[in-house]
Tab-separated table of C-alpha atoms in Angstrom:
chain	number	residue	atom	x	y	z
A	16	UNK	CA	188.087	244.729	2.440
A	17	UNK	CA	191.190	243.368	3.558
A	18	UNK	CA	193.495	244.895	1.311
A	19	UNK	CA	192.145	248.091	2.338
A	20	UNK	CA	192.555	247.523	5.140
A	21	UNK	CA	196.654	246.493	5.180
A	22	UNK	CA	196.418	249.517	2.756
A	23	UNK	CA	195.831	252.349	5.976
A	24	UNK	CA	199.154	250.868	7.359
A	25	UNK	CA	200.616	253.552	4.564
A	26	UNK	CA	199.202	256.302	6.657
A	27	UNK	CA	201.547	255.551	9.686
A	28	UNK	CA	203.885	252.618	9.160
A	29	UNK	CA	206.817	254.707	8.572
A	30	UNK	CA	206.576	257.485	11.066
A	31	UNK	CA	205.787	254.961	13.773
A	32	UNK	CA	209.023	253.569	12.715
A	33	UNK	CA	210.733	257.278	13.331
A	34	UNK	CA	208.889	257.658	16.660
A	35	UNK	CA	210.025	254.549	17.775
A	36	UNK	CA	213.573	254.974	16.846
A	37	UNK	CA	213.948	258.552	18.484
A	38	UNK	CA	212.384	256.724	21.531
A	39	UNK	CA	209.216	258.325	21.708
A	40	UNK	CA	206.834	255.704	20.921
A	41	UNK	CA	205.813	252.889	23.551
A	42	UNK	CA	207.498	249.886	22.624
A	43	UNK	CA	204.700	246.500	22.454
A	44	UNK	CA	202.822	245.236	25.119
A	45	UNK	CA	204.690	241.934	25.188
A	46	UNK	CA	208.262	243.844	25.837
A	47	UNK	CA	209.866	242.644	28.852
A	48	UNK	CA	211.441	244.548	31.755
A	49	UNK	CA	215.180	244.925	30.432
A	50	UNK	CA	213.905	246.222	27.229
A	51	UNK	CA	211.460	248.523	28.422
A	52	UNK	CA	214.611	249.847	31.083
A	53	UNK	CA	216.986	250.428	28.433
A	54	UNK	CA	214.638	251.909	26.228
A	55	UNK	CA	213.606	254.708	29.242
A	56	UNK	CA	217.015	255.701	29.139
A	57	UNK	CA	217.404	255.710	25.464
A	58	UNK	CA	214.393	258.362	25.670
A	59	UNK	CA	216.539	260.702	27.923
A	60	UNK	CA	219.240	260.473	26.275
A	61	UNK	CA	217.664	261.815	23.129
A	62	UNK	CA	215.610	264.143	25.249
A	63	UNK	CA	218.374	265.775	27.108
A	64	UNK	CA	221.411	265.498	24.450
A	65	UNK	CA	219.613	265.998	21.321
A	66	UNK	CA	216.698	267.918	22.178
A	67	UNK	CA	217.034	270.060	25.097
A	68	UNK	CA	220.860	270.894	24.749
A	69	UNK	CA	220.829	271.659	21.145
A	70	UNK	CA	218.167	274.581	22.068
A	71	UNK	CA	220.173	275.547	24.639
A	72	UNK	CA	223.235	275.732	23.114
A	73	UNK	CA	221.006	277.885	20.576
A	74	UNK	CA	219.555	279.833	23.152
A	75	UNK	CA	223.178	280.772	25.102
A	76	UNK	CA	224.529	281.323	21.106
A	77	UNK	CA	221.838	284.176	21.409
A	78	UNK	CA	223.147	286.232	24.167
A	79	UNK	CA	226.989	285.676	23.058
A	80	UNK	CA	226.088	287.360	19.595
A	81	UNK	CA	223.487	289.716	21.015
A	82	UNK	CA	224.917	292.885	19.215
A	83	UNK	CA	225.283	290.914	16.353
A	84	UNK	CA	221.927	291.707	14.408
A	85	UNK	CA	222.035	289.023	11.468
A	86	UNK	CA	223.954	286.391	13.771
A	87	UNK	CA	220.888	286.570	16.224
A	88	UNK	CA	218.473	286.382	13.460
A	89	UNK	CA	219.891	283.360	12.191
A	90	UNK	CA	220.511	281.761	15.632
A	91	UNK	CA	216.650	282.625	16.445
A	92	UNK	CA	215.357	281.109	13.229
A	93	UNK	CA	217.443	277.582	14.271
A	94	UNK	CA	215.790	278.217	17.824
A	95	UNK	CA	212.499	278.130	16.918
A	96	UNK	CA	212.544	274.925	14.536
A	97	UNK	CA	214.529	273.199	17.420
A	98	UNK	CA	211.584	274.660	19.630
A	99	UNK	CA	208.973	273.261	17.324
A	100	UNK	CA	210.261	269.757	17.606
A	101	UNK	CA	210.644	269.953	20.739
A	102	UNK	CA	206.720	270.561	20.807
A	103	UNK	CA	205.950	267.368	18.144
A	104	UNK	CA	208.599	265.112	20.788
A	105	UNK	CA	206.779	265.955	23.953
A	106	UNK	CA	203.293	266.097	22.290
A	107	UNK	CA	203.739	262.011	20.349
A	108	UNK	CA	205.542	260.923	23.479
A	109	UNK	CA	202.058	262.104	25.638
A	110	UNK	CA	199.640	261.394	23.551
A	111	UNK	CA	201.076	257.499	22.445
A	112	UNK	CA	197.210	255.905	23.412
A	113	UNK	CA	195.420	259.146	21.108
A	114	UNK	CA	197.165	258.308	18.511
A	115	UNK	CA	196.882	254.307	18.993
A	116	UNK	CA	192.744	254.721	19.358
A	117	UNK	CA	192.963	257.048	16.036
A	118	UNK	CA	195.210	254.452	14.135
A	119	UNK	CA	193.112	251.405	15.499
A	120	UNK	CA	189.784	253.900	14.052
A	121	UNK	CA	191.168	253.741	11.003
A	122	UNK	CA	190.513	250.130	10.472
A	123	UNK	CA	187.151	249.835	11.436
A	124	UNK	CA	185.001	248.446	8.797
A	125	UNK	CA	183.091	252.057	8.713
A	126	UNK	CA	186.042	253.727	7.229
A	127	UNK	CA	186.596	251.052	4.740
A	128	UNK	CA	185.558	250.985	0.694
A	129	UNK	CA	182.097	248.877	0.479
A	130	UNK	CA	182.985	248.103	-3.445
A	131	UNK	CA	185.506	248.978	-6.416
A	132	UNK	CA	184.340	252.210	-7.496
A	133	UNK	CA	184.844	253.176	-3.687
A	134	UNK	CA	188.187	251.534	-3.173
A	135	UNK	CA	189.410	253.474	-6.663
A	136	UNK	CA	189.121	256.488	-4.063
A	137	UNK	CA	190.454	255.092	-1.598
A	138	UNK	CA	193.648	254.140	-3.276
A	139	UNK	CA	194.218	257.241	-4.376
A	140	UNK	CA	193.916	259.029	-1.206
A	141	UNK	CA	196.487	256.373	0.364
A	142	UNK	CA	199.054	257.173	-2.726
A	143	UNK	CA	198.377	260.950	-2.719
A	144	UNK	CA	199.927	260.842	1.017
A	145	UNK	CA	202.978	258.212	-0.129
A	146	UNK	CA	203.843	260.423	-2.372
A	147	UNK	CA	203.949	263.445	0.098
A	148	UNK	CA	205.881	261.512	2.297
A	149	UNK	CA	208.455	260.635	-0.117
A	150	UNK	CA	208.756	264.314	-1.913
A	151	UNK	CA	208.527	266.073	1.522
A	152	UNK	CA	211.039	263.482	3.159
A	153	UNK	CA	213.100	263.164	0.347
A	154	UNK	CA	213.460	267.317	0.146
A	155	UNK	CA	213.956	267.789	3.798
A	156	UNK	CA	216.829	265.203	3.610
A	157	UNK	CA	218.452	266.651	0.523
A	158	UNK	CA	218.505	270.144	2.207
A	159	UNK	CA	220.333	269.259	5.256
A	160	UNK	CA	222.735	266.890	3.984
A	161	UNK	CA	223.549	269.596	1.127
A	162	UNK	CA	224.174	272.422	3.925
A	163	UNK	CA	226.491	269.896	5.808
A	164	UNK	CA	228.282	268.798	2.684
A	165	UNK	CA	229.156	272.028	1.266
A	166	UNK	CA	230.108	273.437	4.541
A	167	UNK	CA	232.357	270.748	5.429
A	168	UNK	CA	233.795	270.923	1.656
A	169	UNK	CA	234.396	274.766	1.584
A	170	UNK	CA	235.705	275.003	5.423
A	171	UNK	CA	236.352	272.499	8.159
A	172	UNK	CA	237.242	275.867	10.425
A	173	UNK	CA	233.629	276.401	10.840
A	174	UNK	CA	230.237	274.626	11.640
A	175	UNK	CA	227.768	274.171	9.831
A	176	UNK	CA	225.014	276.036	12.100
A	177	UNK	CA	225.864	278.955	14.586
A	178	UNK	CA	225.625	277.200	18.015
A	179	UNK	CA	227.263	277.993	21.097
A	180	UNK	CA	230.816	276.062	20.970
A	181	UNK	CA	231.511	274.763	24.502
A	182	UNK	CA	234.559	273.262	23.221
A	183	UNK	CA	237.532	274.753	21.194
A	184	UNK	CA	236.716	274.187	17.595
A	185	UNK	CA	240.017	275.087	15.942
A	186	UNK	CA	241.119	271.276	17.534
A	187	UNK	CA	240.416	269.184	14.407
A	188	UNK	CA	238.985	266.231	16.489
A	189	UNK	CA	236.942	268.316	18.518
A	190	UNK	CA	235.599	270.062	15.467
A	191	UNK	CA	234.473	266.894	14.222
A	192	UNK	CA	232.998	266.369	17.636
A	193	UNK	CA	230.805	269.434	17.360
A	194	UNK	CA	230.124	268.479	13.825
A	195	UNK	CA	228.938	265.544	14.009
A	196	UNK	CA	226.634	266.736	16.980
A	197	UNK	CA	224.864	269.101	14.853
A	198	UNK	CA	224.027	266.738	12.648
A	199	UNK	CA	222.785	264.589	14.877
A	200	UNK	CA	220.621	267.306	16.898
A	201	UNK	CA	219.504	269.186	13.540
A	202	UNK	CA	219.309	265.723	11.276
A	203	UNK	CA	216.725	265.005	14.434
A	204	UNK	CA	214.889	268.253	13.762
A	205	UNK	CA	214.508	267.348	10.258
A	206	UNK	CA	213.216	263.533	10.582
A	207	UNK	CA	210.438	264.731	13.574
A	208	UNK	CA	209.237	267.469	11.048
A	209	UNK	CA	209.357	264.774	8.343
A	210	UNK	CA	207.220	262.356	10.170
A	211	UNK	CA	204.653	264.639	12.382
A	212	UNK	CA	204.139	266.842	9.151
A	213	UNK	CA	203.699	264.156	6.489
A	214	UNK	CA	201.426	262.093	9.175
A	215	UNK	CA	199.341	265.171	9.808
A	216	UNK	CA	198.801	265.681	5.770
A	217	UNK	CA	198.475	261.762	5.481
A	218	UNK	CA	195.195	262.060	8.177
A	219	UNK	CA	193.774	264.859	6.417
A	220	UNK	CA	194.512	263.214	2.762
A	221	UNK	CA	192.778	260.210	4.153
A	222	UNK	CA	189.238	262.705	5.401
A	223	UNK	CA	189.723	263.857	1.934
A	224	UNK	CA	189.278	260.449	0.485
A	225	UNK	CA	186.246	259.515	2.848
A	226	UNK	CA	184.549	262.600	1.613
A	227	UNK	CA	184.854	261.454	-1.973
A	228	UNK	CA	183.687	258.352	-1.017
A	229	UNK	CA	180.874	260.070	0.855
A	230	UNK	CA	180.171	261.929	-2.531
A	231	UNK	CA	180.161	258.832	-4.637
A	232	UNK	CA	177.728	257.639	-2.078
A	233	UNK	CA	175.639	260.254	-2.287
A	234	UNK	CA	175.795	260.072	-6.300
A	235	UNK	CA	174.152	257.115	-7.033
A	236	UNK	CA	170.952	256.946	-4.242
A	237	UNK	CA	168.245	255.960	-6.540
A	238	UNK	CA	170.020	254.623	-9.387
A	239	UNK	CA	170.015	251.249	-8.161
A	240	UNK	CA	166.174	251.545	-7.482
A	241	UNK	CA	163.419	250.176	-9.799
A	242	UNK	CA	161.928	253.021	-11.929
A	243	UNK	CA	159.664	253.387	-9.881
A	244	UNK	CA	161.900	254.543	-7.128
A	245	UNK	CA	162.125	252.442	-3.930
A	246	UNK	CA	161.865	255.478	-1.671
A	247	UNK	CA	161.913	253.689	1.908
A	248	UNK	CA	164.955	252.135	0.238
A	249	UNK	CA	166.411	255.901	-0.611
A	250	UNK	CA	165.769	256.708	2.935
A	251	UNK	CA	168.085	253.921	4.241
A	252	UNK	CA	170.499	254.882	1.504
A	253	UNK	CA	170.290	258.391	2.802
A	254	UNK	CA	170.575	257.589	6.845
A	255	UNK	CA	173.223	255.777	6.053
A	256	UNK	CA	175.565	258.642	4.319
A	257	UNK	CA	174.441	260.835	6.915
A	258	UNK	CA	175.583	258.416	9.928
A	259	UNK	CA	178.960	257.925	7.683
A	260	UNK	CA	179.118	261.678	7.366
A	261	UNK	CA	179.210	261.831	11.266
A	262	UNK	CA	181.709	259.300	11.730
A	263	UNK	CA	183.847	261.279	9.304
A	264	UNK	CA	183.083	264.546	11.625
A	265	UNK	CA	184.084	262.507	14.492
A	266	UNK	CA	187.966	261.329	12.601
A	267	UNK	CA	188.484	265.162	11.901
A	268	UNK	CA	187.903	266.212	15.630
A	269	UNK	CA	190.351	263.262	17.104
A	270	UNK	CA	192.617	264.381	14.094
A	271	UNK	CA	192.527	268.428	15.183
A	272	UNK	CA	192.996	267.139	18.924
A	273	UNK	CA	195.892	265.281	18.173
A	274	UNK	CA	197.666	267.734	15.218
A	275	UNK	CA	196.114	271.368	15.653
A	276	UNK	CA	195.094	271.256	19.397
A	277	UNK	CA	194.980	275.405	19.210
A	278	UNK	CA	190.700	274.534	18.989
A	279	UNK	CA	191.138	273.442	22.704
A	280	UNK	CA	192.228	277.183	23.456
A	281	UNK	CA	190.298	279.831	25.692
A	282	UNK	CA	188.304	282.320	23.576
A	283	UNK	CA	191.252	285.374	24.085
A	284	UNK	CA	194.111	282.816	22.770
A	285	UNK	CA	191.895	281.676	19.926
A	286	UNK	CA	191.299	284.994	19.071
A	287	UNK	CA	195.302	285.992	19.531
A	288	UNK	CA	196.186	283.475	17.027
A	289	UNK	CA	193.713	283.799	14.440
A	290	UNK	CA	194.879	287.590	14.409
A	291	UNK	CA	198.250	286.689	14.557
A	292	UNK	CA	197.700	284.271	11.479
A	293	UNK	CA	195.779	287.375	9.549
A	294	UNK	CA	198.684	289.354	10.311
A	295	UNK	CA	201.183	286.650	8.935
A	296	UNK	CA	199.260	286.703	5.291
A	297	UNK	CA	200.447	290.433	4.919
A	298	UNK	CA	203.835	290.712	2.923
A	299	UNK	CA	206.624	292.982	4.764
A	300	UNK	CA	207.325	295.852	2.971
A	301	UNK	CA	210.105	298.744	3.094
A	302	UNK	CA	208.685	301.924	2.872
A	303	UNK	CA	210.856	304.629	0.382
A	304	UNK	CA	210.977	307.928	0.102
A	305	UNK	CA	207.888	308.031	-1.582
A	306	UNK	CA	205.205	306.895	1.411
A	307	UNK	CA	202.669	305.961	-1.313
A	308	UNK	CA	205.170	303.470	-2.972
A	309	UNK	CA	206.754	299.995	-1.273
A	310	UNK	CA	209.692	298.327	-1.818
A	311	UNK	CA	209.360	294.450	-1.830
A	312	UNK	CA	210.815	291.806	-3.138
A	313	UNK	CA	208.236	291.808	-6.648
A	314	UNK	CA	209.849	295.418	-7.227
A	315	UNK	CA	213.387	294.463	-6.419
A	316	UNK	CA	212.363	291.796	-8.960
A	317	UNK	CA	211.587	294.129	-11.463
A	318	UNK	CA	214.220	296.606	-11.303
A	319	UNK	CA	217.140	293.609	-11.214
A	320	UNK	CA	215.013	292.401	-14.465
A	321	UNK	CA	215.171	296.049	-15.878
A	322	UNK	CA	218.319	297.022	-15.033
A	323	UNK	CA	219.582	293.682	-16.751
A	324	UNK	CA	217.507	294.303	-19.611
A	325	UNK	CA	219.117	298.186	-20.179
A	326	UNK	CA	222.437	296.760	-20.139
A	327	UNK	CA	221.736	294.047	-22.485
A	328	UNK	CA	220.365	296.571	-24.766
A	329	UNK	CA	223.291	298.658	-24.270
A	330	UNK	CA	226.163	296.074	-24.749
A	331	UNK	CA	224.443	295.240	-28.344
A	332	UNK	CA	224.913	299.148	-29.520
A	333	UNK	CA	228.355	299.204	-28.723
């Protein structure tokens, strides 16, 4: 179906749109020389200045406030976001064709609703991963312009993020310099995450939506028989959904290649992870006096809720 069809364009229209305009994504085939030239150097530009300085910059901020427990911990939680982009840059900018074969994929008729009932499902799966793009996006891009806001609002002394300053900040121009740099290098932090997440929950919206339509499928062998069951007819019905099913197993593994490519791992750093990520599930807690009793944030909950609850009591007796 042709609308369908224009329909997948939602998956990927809009990050492709990001990826191109923070140079990592090949420009056409039909670009000429000059275009291709000054869009090389755009890409090192943004590499270099927005991407590579603003984690170090990060990274130096690190050994300036070493002593300084809760400066370094909010320094390294900056670092490792900028690190994480810099991961989803160099992975889209390498893997351009991957991701071309798995959009072009997409389209094939074999992916595609056969009827109504089927593109129903379809649909849905498409708007399901709008709307993530638009809550997520919209979110992420509320949050930092927020933090930037109020920070410039309350004091124009100080930036927003704690970055090494390699210029002297109390100058109100250069201030604005620095300013405006973080919120170039962090606004570029938040529109990669934007686009690489919500295009890695689009893909796996859209296996979601094949599997339904591999259920509905699956549903209604035999119902379109005579009564008395056209069972070579079943058995093409049936070969069919279990070719489809395949095709569906082979979209998830170029998916995982492309967006979780951990699976590619030796059997140690497989392993290391997967412990790692067991490890992660387990809540921190402080241990009091009492070693059989933990102190976390449900019972730091509960006592703020108590405590408020003894002094309501109390202010209505007196």
């Amino acid at each position: 179906m042709d609308k369908s069809g224009e329909s997948v364009k939602m998956l990927y229209s809009k990050q492709i749109l990001i990826f191109r305009f923070v140079s990592i994504w090949d420009l056409p085939v039909n670009a000429g020389f000059y275009k291709r030239l000054a869009f090389a150097i755009y890409f090192w530009i943004v590499a270099i200045f927005l991407v590579a300085l603003f984690a170090l910059l990060l990274i130096i901020q690190i050994f300036c406030d070493i002593n300084n427990i809760s400066e370094v911990i909010r320094v390294i939680f900056n670092l490792a976001s900028s690190l994480t982009v810099l991961g989803k840059f160099l992975t889209v900018k390498m893997k351009n064709r991957s991701f071309q074969q798995l959009f072009d994929l997409l389209h094939t008729r074999e992916y595609l609703p056969r009827d109504l009932k089927e593109d129903k499902l379809f649909q849905r799966a498409l708007h399901l991963s709008k709307t993530v793009l638009k809550v997520y996006g919209g979110m992420s891009l509320i949050s930092i312009n927020t933090t930037f806001l109020i920070q410039f609002a309350k004091d124009t002394t100080e930036l927003p993020l704690p970055i090494y300053e390699p210029i002297d900040t109390n100058v109100p121009l250069k201030y604005f310099i620095m300013y405006f740099y973080e919120y170039l290098g962090f606004g570029l932090c938040c529109v990669m995450n934007i686009a690489y997440d919500s295009l890695g929950a689009a893909f796996f919206i859209h296996i979601k939506g094949q599997v339904d339509i591999l259920s509905k499928r699956l549903e209604e062998i035999g119902h379109k028989s005579s009564s008395k069951q056209n069972h070579s007819h079943i058995n093409e019905e049936l070969k069919a959904c279990a070719i489809y099913y395949d095709r569906i197993l082979e979209l998830t593994h170029m998916m995982e290649d492309l967006i979780a490519g951990w699976v590619d791992w030796n059997e140690e750093n497989r392993k290391l992870a997967l412990q790692m990520m067991g490890r992660l599930d387990l809540p921190i807690r402080i241990k009091t006096i009492n070693r059989c009793y933990s102190f976390n944030l449900a019972a730091f909950t509960s006592i703020v809720n108590s405590s408020y609850s003894y002094f309501a009591l109390l202010k209505n007796l007196n």
